[in-house]
Coordinates of C-alpha atoms in Angstrom, one line a residue:
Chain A
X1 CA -44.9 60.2 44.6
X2 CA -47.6 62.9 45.1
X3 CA -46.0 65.3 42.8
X4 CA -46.0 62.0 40.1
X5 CA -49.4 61.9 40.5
X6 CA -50.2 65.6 40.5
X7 CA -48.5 65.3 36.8
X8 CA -50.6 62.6 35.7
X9 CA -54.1 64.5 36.2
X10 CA -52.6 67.8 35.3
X11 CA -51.5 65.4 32.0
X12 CA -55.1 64.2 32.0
X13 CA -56.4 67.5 31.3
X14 CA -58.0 67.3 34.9
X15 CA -58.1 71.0 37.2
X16 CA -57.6 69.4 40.6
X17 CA -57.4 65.6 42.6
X18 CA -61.2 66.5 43.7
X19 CA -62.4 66.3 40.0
X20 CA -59.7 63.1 39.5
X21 CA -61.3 61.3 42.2
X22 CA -64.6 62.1 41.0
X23 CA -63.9 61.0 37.6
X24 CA -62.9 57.6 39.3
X25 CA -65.9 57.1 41.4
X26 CA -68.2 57.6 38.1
X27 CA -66.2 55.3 36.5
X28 CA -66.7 52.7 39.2
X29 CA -70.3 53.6 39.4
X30 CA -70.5 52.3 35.4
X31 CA -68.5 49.1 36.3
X32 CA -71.0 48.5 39.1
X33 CA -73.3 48.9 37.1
X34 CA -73.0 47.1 33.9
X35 CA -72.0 44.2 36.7
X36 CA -75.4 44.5 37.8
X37 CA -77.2 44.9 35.3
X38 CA -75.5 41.4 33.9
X39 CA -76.5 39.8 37.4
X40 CA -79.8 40.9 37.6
X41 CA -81.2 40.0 34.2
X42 CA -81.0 36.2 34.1
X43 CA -82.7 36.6 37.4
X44 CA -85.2 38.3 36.0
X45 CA -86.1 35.9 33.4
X46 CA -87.6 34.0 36.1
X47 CA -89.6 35.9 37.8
X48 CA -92.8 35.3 35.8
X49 CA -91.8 31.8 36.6
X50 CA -92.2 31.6 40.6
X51 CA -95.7 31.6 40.6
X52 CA -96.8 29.0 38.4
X53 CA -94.4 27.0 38.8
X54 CA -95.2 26.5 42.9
X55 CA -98.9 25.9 42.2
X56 CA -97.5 23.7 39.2
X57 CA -94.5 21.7 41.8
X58 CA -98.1 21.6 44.6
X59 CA -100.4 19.8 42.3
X60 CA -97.4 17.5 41.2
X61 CA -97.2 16.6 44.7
X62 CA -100.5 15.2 44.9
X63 CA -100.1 13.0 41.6
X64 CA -100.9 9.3 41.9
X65 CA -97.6 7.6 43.6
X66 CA -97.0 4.0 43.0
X67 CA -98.4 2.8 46.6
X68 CA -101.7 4.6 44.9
X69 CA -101.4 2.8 42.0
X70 CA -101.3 -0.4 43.7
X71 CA -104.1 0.2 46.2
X72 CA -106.2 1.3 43.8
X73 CA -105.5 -1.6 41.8
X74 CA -106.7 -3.8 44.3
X75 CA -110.2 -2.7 43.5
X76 CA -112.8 -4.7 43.3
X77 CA -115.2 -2.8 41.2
X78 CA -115.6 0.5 39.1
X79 CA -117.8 1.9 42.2
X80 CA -114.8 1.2 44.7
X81 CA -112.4 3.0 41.9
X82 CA -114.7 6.1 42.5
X83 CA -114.9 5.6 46.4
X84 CA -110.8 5.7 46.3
X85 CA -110.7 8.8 43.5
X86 CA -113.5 10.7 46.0
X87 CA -110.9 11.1 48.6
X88 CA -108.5 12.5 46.5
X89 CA -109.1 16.9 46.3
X90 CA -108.9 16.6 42.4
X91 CA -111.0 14.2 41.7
X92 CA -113.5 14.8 44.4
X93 CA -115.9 17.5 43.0
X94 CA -116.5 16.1 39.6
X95 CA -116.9 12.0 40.8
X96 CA -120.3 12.7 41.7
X97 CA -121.1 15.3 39.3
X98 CA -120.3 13.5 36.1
X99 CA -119.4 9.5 34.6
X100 CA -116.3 8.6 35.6
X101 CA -114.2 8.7 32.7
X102 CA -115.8 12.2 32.0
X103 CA -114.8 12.9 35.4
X104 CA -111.2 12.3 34.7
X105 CA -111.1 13.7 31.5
X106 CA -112.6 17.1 32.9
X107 CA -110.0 16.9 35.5
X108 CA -107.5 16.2 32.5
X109 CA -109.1 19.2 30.8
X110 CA -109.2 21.8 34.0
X111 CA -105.7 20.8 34.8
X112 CA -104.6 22.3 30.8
X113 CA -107.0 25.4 31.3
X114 CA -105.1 26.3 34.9
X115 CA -101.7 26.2 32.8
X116 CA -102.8 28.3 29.9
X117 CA -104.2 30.6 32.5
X118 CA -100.9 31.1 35.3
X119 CA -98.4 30.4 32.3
X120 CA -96.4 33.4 31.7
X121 CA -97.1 36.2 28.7
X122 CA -94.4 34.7 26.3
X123 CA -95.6 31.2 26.5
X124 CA -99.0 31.3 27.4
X125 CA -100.3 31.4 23.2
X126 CA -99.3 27.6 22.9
X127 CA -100.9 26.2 26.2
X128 CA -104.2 28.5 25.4
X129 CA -104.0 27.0 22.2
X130 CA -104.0 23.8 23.6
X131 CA -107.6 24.3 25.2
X132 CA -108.6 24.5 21.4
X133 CA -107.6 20.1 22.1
X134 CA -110.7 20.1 24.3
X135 CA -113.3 22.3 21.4
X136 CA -112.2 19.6 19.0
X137 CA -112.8 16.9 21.0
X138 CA -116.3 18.3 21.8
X139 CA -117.5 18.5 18.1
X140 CA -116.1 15.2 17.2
X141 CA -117.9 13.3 20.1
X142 CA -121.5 15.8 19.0
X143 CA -121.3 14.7 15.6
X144 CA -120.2 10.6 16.4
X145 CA -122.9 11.2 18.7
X146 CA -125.5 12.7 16.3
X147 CA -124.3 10.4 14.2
X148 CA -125.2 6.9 16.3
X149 CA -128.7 8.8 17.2
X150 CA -127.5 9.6 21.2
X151 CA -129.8 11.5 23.7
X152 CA -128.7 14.9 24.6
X153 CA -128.5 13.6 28.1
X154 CA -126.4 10.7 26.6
X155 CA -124.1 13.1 24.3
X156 CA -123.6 15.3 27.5
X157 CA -121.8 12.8 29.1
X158 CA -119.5 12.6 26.9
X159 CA -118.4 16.6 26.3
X160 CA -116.2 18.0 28.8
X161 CA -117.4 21.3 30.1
X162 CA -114.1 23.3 29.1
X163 CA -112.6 25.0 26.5
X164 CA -114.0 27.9 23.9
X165 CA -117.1 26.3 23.1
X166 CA -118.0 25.8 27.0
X167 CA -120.7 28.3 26.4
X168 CA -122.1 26.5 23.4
X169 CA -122.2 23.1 24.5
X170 CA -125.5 23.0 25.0
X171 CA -126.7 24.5 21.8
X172 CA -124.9 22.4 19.9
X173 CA -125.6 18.8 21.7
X174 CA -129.7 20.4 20.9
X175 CA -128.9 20.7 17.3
X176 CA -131.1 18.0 15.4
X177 CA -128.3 16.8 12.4
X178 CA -124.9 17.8 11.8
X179 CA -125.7 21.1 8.8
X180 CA -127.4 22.4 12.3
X181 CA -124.1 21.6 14.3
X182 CA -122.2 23.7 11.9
X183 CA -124.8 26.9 12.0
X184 CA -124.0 26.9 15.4
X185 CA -120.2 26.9 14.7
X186 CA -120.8 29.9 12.8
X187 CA -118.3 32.4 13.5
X188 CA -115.5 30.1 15.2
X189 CA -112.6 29.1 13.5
X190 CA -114.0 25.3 13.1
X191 CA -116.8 26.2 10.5
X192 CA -114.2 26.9 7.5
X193 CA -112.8 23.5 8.5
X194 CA -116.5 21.4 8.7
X195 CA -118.1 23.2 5.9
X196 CA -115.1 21.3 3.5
X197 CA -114.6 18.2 5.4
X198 CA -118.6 17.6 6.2
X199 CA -119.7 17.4 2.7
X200 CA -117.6 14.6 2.2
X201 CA -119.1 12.9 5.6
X202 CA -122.2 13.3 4.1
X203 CA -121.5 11.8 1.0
X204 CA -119.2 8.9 2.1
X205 CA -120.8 8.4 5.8
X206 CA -116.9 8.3 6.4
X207 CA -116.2 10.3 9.7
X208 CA -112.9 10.1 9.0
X209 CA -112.3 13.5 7.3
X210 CA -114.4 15.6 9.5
X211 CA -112.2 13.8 12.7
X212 CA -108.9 14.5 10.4
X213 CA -109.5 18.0 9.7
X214 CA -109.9 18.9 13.2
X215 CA -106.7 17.2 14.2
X216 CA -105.1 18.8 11.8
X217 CA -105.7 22.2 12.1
X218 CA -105.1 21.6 15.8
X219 CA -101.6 20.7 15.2
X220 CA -100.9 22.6 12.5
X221 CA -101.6 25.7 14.6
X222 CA -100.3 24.3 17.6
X223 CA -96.5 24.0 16.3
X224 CA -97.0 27.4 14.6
X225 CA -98.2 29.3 17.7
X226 CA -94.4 27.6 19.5
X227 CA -92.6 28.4 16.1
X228 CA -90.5 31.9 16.8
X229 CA -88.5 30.4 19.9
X230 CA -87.3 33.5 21.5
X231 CA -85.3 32.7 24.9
X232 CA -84.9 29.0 26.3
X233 CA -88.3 28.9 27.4
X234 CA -89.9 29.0 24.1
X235 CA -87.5 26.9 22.5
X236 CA -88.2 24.3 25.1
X237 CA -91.7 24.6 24.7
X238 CA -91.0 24.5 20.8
X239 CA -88.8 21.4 21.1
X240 CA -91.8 19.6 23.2
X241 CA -94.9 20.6 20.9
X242 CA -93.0 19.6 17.8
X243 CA -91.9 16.1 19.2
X244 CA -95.8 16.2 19.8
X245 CA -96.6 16.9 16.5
X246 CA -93.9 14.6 15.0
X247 CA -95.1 11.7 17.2
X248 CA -98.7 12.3 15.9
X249 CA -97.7 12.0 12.3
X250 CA -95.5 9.3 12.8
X251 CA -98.3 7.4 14.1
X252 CA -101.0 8.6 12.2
X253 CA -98.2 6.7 8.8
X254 CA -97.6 3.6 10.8
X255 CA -101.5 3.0 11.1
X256 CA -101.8 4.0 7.5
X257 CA -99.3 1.9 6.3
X258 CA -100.5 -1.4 8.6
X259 CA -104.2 -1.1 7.1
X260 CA -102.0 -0.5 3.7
X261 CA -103.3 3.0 2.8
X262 CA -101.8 4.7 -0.3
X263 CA -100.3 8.3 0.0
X264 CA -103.6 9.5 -2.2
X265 CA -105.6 8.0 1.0
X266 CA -104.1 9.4 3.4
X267 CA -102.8 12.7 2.1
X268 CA -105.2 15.0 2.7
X269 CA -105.7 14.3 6.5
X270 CA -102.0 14.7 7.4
X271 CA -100.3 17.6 9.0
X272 CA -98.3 19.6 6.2
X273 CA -95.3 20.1 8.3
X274 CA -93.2 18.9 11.8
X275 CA -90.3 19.4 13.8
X276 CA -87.9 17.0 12.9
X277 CA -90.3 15.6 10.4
X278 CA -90.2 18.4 7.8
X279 CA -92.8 18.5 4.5
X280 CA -90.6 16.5 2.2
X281 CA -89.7 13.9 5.0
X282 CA -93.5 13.6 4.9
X283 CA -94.4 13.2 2.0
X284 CA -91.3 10.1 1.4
X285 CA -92.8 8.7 4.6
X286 CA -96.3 8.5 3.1
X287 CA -95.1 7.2 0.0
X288 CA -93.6 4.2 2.2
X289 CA -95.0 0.6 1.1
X290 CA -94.9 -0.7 4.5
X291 CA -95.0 -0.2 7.9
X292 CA -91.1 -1.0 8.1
X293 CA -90.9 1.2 5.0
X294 CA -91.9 4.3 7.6
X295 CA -89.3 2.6 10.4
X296 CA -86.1 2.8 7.8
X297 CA -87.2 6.5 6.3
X298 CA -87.0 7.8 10.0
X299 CA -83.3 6.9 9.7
X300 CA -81.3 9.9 11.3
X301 CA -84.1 11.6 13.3
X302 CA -84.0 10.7 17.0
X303 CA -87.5 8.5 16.6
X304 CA -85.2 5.9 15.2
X305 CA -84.1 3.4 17.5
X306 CA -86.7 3.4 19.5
X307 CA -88.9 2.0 16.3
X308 CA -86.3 0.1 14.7
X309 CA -86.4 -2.0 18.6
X310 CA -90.3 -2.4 18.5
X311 CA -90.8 -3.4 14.6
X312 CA -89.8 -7.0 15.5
X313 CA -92.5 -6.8 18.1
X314 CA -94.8 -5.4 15.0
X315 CA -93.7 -8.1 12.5
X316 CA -94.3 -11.0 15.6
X317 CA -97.7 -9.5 16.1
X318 CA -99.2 -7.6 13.6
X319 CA -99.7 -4.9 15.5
X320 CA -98.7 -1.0 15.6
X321 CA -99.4 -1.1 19.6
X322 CA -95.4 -1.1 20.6
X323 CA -94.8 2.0 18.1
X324 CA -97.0 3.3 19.4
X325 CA -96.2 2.5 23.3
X326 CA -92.3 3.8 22.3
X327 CA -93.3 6.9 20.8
X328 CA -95.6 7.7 24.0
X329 CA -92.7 6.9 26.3
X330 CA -90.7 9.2 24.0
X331 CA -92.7 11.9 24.3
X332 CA -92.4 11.3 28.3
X333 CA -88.7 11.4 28.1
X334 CA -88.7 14.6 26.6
X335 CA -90.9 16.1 28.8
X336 CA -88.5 15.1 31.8
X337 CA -85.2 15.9 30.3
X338 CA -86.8 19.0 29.7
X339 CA -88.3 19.6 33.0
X340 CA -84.7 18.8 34.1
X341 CA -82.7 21.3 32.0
X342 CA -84.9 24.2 32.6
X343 CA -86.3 23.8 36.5
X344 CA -86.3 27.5 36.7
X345 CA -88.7 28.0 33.3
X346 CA -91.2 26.5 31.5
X347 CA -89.7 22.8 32.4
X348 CA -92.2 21.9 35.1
X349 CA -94.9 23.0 33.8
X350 CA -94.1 20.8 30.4
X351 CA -93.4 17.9 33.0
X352 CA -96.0 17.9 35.1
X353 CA -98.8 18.1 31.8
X354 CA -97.1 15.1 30.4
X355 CA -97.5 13.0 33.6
X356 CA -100.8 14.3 34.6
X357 CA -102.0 13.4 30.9
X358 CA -100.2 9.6 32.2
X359 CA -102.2 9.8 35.4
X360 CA -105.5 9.8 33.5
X361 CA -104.6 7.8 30.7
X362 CA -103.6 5.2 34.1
X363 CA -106.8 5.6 35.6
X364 CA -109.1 4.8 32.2
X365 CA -106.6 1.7 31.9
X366 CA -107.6 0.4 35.4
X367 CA -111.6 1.5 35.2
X368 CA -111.6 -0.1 31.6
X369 CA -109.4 -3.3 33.1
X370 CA -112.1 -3.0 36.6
X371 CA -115.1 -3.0 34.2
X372 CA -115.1 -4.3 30.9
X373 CA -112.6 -7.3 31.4
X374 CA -112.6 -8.1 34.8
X375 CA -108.5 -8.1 34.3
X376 CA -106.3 -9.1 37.4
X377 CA -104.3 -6.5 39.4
X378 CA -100.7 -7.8 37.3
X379 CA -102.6 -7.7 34.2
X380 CA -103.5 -4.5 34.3
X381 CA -100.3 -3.4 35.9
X382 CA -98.3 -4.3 33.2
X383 CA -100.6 -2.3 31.1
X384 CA -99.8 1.0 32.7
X385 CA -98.0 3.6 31.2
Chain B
X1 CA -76.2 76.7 49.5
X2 CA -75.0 74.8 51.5
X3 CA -71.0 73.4 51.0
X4 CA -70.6 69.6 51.6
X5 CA -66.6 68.1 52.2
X6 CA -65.5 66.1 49.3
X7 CA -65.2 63.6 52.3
X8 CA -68.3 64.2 53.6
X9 CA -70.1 63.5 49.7
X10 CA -68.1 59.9 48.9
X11 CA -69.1 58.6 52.7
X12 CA -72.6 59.3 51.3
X13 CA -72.3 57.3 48.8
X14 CA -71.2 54.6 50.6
X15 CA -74.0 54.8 52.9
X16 CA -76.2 54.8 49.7
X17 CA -74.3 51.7 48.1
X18 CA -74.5 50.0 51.3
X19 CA -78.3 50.3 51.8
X20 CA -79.5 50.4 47.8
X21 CA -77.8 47.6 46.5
X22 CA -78.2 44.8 49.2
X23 CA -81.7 46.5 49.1
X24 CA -82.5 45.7 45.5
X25 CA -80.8 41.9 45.7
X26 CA -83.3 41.8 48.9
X27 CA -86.0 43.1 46.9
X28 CA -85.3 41.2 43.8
X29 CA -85.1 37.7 46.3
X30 CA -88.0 38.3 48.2
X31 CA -90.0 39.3 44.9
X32 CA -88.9 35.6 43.8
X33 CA -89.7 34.1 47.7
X34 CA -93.1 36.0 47.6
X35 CA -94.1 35.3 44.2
X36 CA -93.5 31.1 44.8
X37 CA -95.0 31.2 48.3
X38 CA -98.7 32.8 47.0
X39 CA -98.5 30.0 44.1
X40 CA -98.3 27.8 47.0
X41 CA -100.8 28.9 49.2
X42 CA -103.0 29.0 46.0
X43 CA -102.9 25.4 45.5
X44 CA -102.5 24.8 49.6
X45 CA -103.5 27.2 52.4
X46 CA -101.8 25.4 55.0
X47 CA -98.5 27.0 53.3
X48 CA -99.4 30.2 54.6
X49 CA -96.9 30.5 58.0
X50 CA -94.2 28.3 55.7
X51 CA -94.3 30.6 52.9
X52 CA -93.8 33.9 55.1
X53 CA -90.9 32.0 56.8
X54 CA -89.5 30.8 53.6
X55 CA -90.1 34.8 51.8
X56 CA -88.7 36.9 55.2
X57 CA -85.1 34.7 54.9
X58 CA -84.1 37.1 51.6
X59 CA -84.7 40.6 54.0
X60 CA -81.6 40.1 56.2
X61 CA -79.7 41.6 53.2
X62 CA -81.4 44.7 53.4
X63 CA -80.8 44.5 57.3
X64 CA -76.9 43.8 57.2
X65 CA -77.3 46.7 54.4
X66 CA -79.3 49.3 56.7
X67 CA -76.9 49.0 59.7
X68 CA -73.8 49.6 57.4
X69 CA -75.4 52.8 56.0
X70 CA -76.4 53.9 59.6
X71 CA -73.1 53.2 61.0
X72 CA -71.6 55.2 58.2
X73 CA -73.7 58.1 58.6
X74 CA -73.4 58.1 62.4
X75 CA -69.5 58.5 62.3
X76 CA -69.1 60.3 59.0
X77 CA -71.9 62.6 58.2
X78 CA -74.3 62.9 61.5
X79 CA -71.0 63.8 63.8
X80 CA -71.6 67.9 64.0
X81 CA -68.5 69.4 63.0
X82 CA -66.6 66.2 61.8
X83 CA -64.3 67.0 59.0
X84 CA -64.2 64.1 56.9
X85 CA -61.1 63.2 54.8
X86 CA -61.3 61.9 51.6
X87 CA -60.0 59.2 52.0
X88 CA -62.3 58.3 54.5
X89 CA -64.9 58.8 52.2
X90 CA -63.2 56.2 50.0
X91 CA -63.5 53.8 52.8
X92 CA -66.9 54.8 53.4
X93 CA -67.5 53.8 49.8
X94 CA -65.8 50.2 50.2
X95 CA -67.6 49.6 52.9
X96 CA -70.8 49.9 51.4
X97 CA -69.8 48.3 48.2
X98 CA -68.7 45.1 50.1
X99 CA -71.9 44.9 52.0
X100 CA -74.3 46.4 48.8
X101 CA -72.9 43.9 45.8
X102 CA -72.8 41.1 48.8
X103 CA -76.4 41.7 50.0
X104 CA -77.2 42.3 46.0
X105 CA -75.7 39.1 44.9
X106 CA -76.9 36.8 48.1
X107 CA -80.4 38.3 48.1
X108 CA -81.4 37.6 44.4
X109 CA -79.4 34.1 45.4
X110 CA -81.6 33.2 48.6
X111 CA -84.9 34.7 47.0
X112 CA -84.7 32.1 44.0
X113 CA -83.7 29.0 46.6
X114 CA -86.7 30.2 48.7
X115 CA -89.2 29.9 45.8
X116 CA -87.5 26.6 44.7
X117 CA -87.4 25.3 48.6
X118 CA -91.1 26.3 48.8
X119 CA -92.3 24.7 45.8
X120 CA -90.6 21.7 47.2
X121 CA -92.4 21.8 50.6
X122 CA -95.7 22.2 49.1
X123 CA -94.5 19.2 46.8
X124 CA -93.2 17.2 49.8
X125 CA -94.3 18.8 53.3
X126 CA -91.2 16.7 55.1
X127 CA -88.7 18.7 52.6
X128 CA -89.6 21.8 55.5
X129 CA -86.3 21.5 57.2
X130 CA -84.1 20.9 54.4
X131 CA -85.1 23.2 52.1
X132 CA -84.3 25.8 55.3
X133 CA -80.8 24.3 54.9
X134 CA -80.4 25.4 51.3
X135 CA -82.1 28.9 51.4
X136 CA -79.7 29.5 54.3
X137 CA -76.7 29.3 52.7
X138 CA -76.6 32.1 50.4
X139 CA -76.8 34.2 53.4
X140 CA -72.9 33.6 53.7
X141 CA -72.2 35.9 51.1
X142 CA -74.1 38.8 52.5
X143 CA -72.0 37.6 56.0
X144 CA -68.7 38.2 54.3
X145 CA -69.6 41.5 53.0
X146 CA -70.8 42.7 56.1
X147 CA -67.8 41.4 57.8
X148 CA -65.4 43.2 55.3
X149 CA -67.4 46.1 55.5
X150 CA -66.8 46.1 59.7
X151 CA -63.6 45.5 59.8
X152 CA -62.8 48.3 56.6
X153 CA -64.9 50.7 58.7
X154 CA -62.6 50.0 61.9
X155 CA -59.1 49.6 60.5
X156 CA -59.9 52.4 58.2
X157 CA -60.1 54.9 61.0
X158 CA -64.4 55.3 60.6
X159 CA -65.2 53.8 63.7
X160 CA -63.3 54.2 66.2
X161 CA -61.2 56.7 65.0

């Protein structure tokens, strides 16, 4: 037996059993470590992960739950509303610095800026371009309220202090007319997009094309800065800003189409390209006659059924509320199967956005419900996303 | 210079298996542990004692993978005098490869329930006990290992012997 052996390394071309048994143990070494290596890399993927995704899983935690819900539903007025969101840590430092829905929306708005911030390197470009959500929505409320003849302290109220204009808020809510709004832009990536689309305000008084040029290049950027999907993270974060694109173009055809815009009308304000809704799918769903037109040319993409069950709800009433209802509830779907699949990733974090932005679309419900139509508990339950 | 055994070399090795790979899976888990548990106390202070608990849980790989290494060293290369055979040295090396890939394995394992278990408890404070429960039992792993690597050491004539 020893001799056999002795043959085989003197066959291997190898001086002694020393150097055989050292070959072996290198050999094992390489096993051991391409075995490793193969361990340790999918664990390493997370990594960047752990830290966001605790602070993301804590603030989850204090979302509204359904007992909150319903107590604060019980409400009398707006003023007991606040009295019940001053108790919560969220909502407590900016209900007695600000109105309340600009309270909500700030917290909407500091809750998207912690995300871009603690999100990892290869997804944080989408969620910082998200903050870009908050600019836009800045200049459109200046200019509506230039537009109306607001006070600055009146136009205040309704900015949110966040995003890249933070800085220039004030200088542009001082501006006396909307040319002097766009000097003030100068050098941002918004004046290329007002200095074609305010003309047109000025000549039609239409706000229309300034509102649609903003939205677009917002979500035209928006799927471009998730397009190059390079491990399951980014595709999931891909996957979930499309289907947010998709939805807002879907929409933005099924309102067309009920107020019975032509394609010429509503070409120029739509987004050029989607995720499941690609340029030429478009372009056929613009050139739709109807509303149910837009339902049938969606035949194949997974926003389907979901219309196909509300048109009869649209053709009873009139009205594109239930589209639009089903494409939000869509949208929440995704979110969760996504924050299912990938609980290790970017899932949670696309999860708990989507029912935070719930939470404070919720809470206007119930102030608006508490305020402007004195609607019961049930009613505005129902109402609740 | 001076001459080291063949025997004496390969139960080096194993000491350095033993210790550097459950090492690195310890690392690599508490990394994970650490990393959840200051996202916690970020968003919640009170997390502090529960995060330390939840990140020390991935170290007792690194322990189990310490005493192997010591205890190899101790009867192999600290004895004065000790000629070691190699085929002790081969031992030597399974030892510390069933305790280093175990710790490796278990410690990357307990290090990502850790960070999952915390974010869960500052999610849900009454989760506390159960997600204990769940980072526990990667530990097994690491257990076997460093019962395989006992009993190679003592039936293979290291300890003992």
């Amino acid at each position: 037996m020893v001799e056999n052996i002795s043959t085989i390394i003197t066959g291997l071309g190898l001086p002694s059993g020393e150097a055989f048994l050292a070959l072996v143990v290198v050999v094992l070494a390489i096993i051991g470590l391409i075995a490793v290596i193969s361990a340790i890399r999918p664990v390493l993927s997370m990594y960047p992960y752990t830290y966001p995704l605790a602070r993301v899983r804590a603030r989850k935690g204090r979302l509204f739950t359904d007992k909150q819900y319903t107590e604060l539903l019980e409400s009398q007025t707006t003023e007991e509303v606040k009295n019940y969101l001053r108790g919560l840590p969220d909502y407590a430092k900016y209900i007695d610095e600000y109105p309340l829905e600009k309270a909500l929306d700030t917290q909407l708005a500091e809750t998207y800026d912690l995300i871009a911030r603690i999100a990892p390197d290869n997804t944080k470009d989408p969620f910082t371009f998200l903050m870009k959500k908050w600019d836009i929505r800045n200049i459109k409320s200046i200019i509506i309220a230039k537009e109306v003849g607001l006070s600055e302290e009146e136009t205040m109220n309704l900015v949110v202090p966040f995003g890249e204009l933070s800085d220039k808020l004030n200088t542009l809510i001082d501006a006396d007319n909307v040319d002097e709004i766009l000097n003030n832009l100068e050098g941002t990536d918004y004046a290329p997009i007002l200095e074609d689309s305010i003309p047109v305000y000025k000549e039609t008084g239409i706000l229309l094309p300034v509102e649609a040029s903003l939205d677009k290049y917002l979500l035209e950027n928006l799927l471009r800065t998730a397009a190059t999907p390079e491990d399951d993270n980014t595709a999931y974060l891909h996957e979930y800003v499309g289907n947010l694109v998709d939805i807002t173009n879907i929409k933005m055809i099924l309102r067309a189409k009920a107020d019975g815009l032509k394609y010429d009308d509503i070409e120029p304000y739509m987004v050029s390209d989607g995720y499941q809704i690609r340029e030429w799918k478009l372009k056929d769903l613009m050139e739709s006659e109807d509303v149910s037109g837009v339902v049938n040319g969606l035949e194949g993409t997974d926003y389907a059924p979901m219309l196909t069950e509300s048109l009869t709800d649209y053709t009873e009433t009139g009205s594109i509320q239930a589209f639009e209802k089903a494409l939000d509830n869509h949208i929440s779907k995704v979110a969760m199967r996504i924050s299912q699949k990938n609980q290790f990733g970017i899932g949670p974090m696309i999860g708990y956005l989507n029912k935070k932005e719930n939470e404070i679309k919720n809470l206007k419900i119930i102030i608006r419900g508490k305020r402007e139509q004195d609607l019961s508990a049930s009613v505005i339950k129902e109402m609740l996303v | 210079m001076v001459e080291v055994a063949l025997g004496t070399a390969l139960a080096a090795i194993g000491a350095g298996v033993a210790i550097g790979f459950a090492g690195l899976g310890s690392g690599i888990g508490q990394g994970i542990a650490a990393a959840g548990s200051v996202g916690a106390v970020a968003e919640d202070e009170d997390m502090f004692a529960r995060g330390i608990i939840f990140t020390a849980l991935p170290e007792t790989q690194a322990i189990y993978g310490f005493l192997i290494a010591i205890l190899l060293m101790v009867f192999t290369i600290m004895v004065p005098g000790k000629e070691v055979s190699a085929a002790l040295g081969l031992v030597a090396i399974g030892a510390g490869a069933a305790i280093g890939f175990a710790g490796l394995g278990s410690g990357m394992g307990q290090g990502i329930a850790a960070s999952s278990s915390v974010g869960s408890v500052v999610e849900d404070p009454d989760m506390f006990a159960r997600g204990i429960i769940f980072t526990a039992l990667p530990e097994t792993q690491a257990i076997y290992g460093f019962l395989i690597a006992i009993l190679l050491m003592v039936f293979g004539g290291l300890l003992g012997g």
